Amino acid sequence: MSYFNAEIETMPREKLSRLQLSRLVRMVDYCINNVPFYREKLKSAGVTSSEDIRTLEDIQKLPFTTKDDLRENYPDGLLAVPYDKIARIHASSGTTGKPTIGYYTKYDMEIWAQAAARVLKLNGIEESDIMQISVGYGLFTGALGFHQGAEKIGCTIVPASTGNTRKQIVMMHDVGVTALMATPSYATYLSDLVAGSQIPRSEFRLKKVLLGAERCTARMRETIEKNLGVVTADNYGLTECFGPGVAGECYCHAGMHISEDIFYPEIIDPETGRVLPDGEKGELVFTSLLREGMPLLRYRTKDITSLNREKCACGRTSVRMRAPFARTDDMFVFKGVNVFPSQIECAIDAVKGLSPHYHIRLERHGYSDSATLFVELDTPKDLLSDAELAAIEEQLQRNLREIVIVKINTRLVNPETLQRYTGKAKRVEDLRYSE
């Protein structure tokens, strides 16, 4: 069994809870003393010092931090240190408005690197590995986050970034890459090209694929593992909590271990804010326990998941989270019904003959809305009979009716018809309100 920090990763829960409480108490004082936003927000909630926090349950006395708080305090209203103490700045894509900015001191960079290294070790990465990082370098945290974690482990790094996919495949083959880091969408695309290339799969040394930055469906995972002959592992991170390194999946594939000595997790009812017991599905909330540059208290991630604190067969004692089922903000409302892309993915995954590549288009005709789901077939249409095509479409429609309820039109398209993405896939195209 390989750990990056065995003492922390296998720490008895009683001892871990004491560590979390001591760090939480220090963090509350730190925020009161260094972040005016939190000083006022905590005062309004009746918390004036860390003396109000005596148990971990007392975290519920603290107010939530939301995405709106980050937007309203953009760009640096939540900074706890002056700019001359900041070593690096990252940001999210900002596809729904202003980007979310992450500020990192040298101390933060060290803690982040250690957290990322833990996740890589969870995923089976060792010093002997050659790891190709095929996510975008730049403001996005994914590439550099795992890059610095890999440096901690000491493995060889191929900083491929995104694009030039065929060249990446050649590099992967020629230098003997053993591990790949990519988004599920890009890994699926890359695996399709490998499967269709002239290079025999047996000549590749690739054994491990690390997936992150977006939801990975069962069909995507199956496609990647089949095409590349690898074992995949899921990861979770967000810019608000450093980036990658928050949680990762071990070989047991029984949930993602959270570095909860760094990020304290809760699950709440997204409507009431009530903390839910382990095992119940709700919104994931994180509190920074060690962050120096831009600490966050009870940050609502909008990701829907559940927690499991039972000891894992891998030996780690840290709490595990399920891969997020959905997000509270990526749903679309169609004919009065809340629809999540994850529901669409479940309907697709259960149909034999479909690939994981899909696209949803929402349109308005007069006063009526329509939704069309485009899904790629595994096999070109001209190689399937009319009866086979009809059976696939009938099963897909049946699944959609059972899962989504509202009527969604379906169109089966040939393989490699839909756009591929090197970063996060854009699954929903809403044209209802465009001019």
PDB file of C-alpha atoms in Angstrom, residues 5 37 61 82 114 132 145 177 186 239 268 281 284 354 370 372 395 435:
ATOM      1  CA  ASN A   5       1.337  10.946   4.091  1.00  0.00           C
ATOM      2  CA  PHE A  37     -15.954  40.471   4.925  1.00  0.00           C
ATOM      3  CA  LYS A  61     -22.971  28.464  13.825  1.00  0.00           C
ATOM      4  CA  PRO A  82      -1.581  41.865   1.082  1.00  0.00           C
ATOM      5  CA  GLN A 114       0.851  17.995  -0.919  1.00  0.00           C
ATOM      6  CA  GLN A 132       1.249  13.061 -19.443  1.00  0.00           C
ATOM      7  CA  GLY A 145      -2.181  21.660  -9.665  1.00  0.00           C
ATOM      8  CA  VAL A 177       3.850   7.325 -21.039  1.00  0.00           C
ATOM      9  CA  TYR A 186     -10.837  14.651 -23.894  1.00  0.00           C
ATOM     10  CA  THR A 239     -10.701  26.639  -7.759  1.00  0.00           C
ATOM     11  CA  ILE A 268     -26.598  20.082   3.535  1.00  0.00           C
ATOM     12  CA  LYS A 281     -27.709  13.063  -0.759  1.00  0.00           C
ATOM     13  CA  LEU A 284     -21.440  19.578  -0.654  1.00  0.00           C
ATOM     14  CA  LEU A 354     -24.810   4.391 -28.043  1.00  0.00           C
ATOM     15  CA  SER A 370     -38.598  21.963 -27.548  1.00  0.00           C
ATOM     16  CA  THR A 372     -33.589  17.722 -28.802  1.00  0.00           C
ATOM     17  CA  GLN A 395     -35.046   2.171 -25.613  1.00  0.00           C
ATOM     18  CA  GLU A 435     -32.412  37.239 -30.137  1.00  0.00           C
TER      19      GLU A 435
END
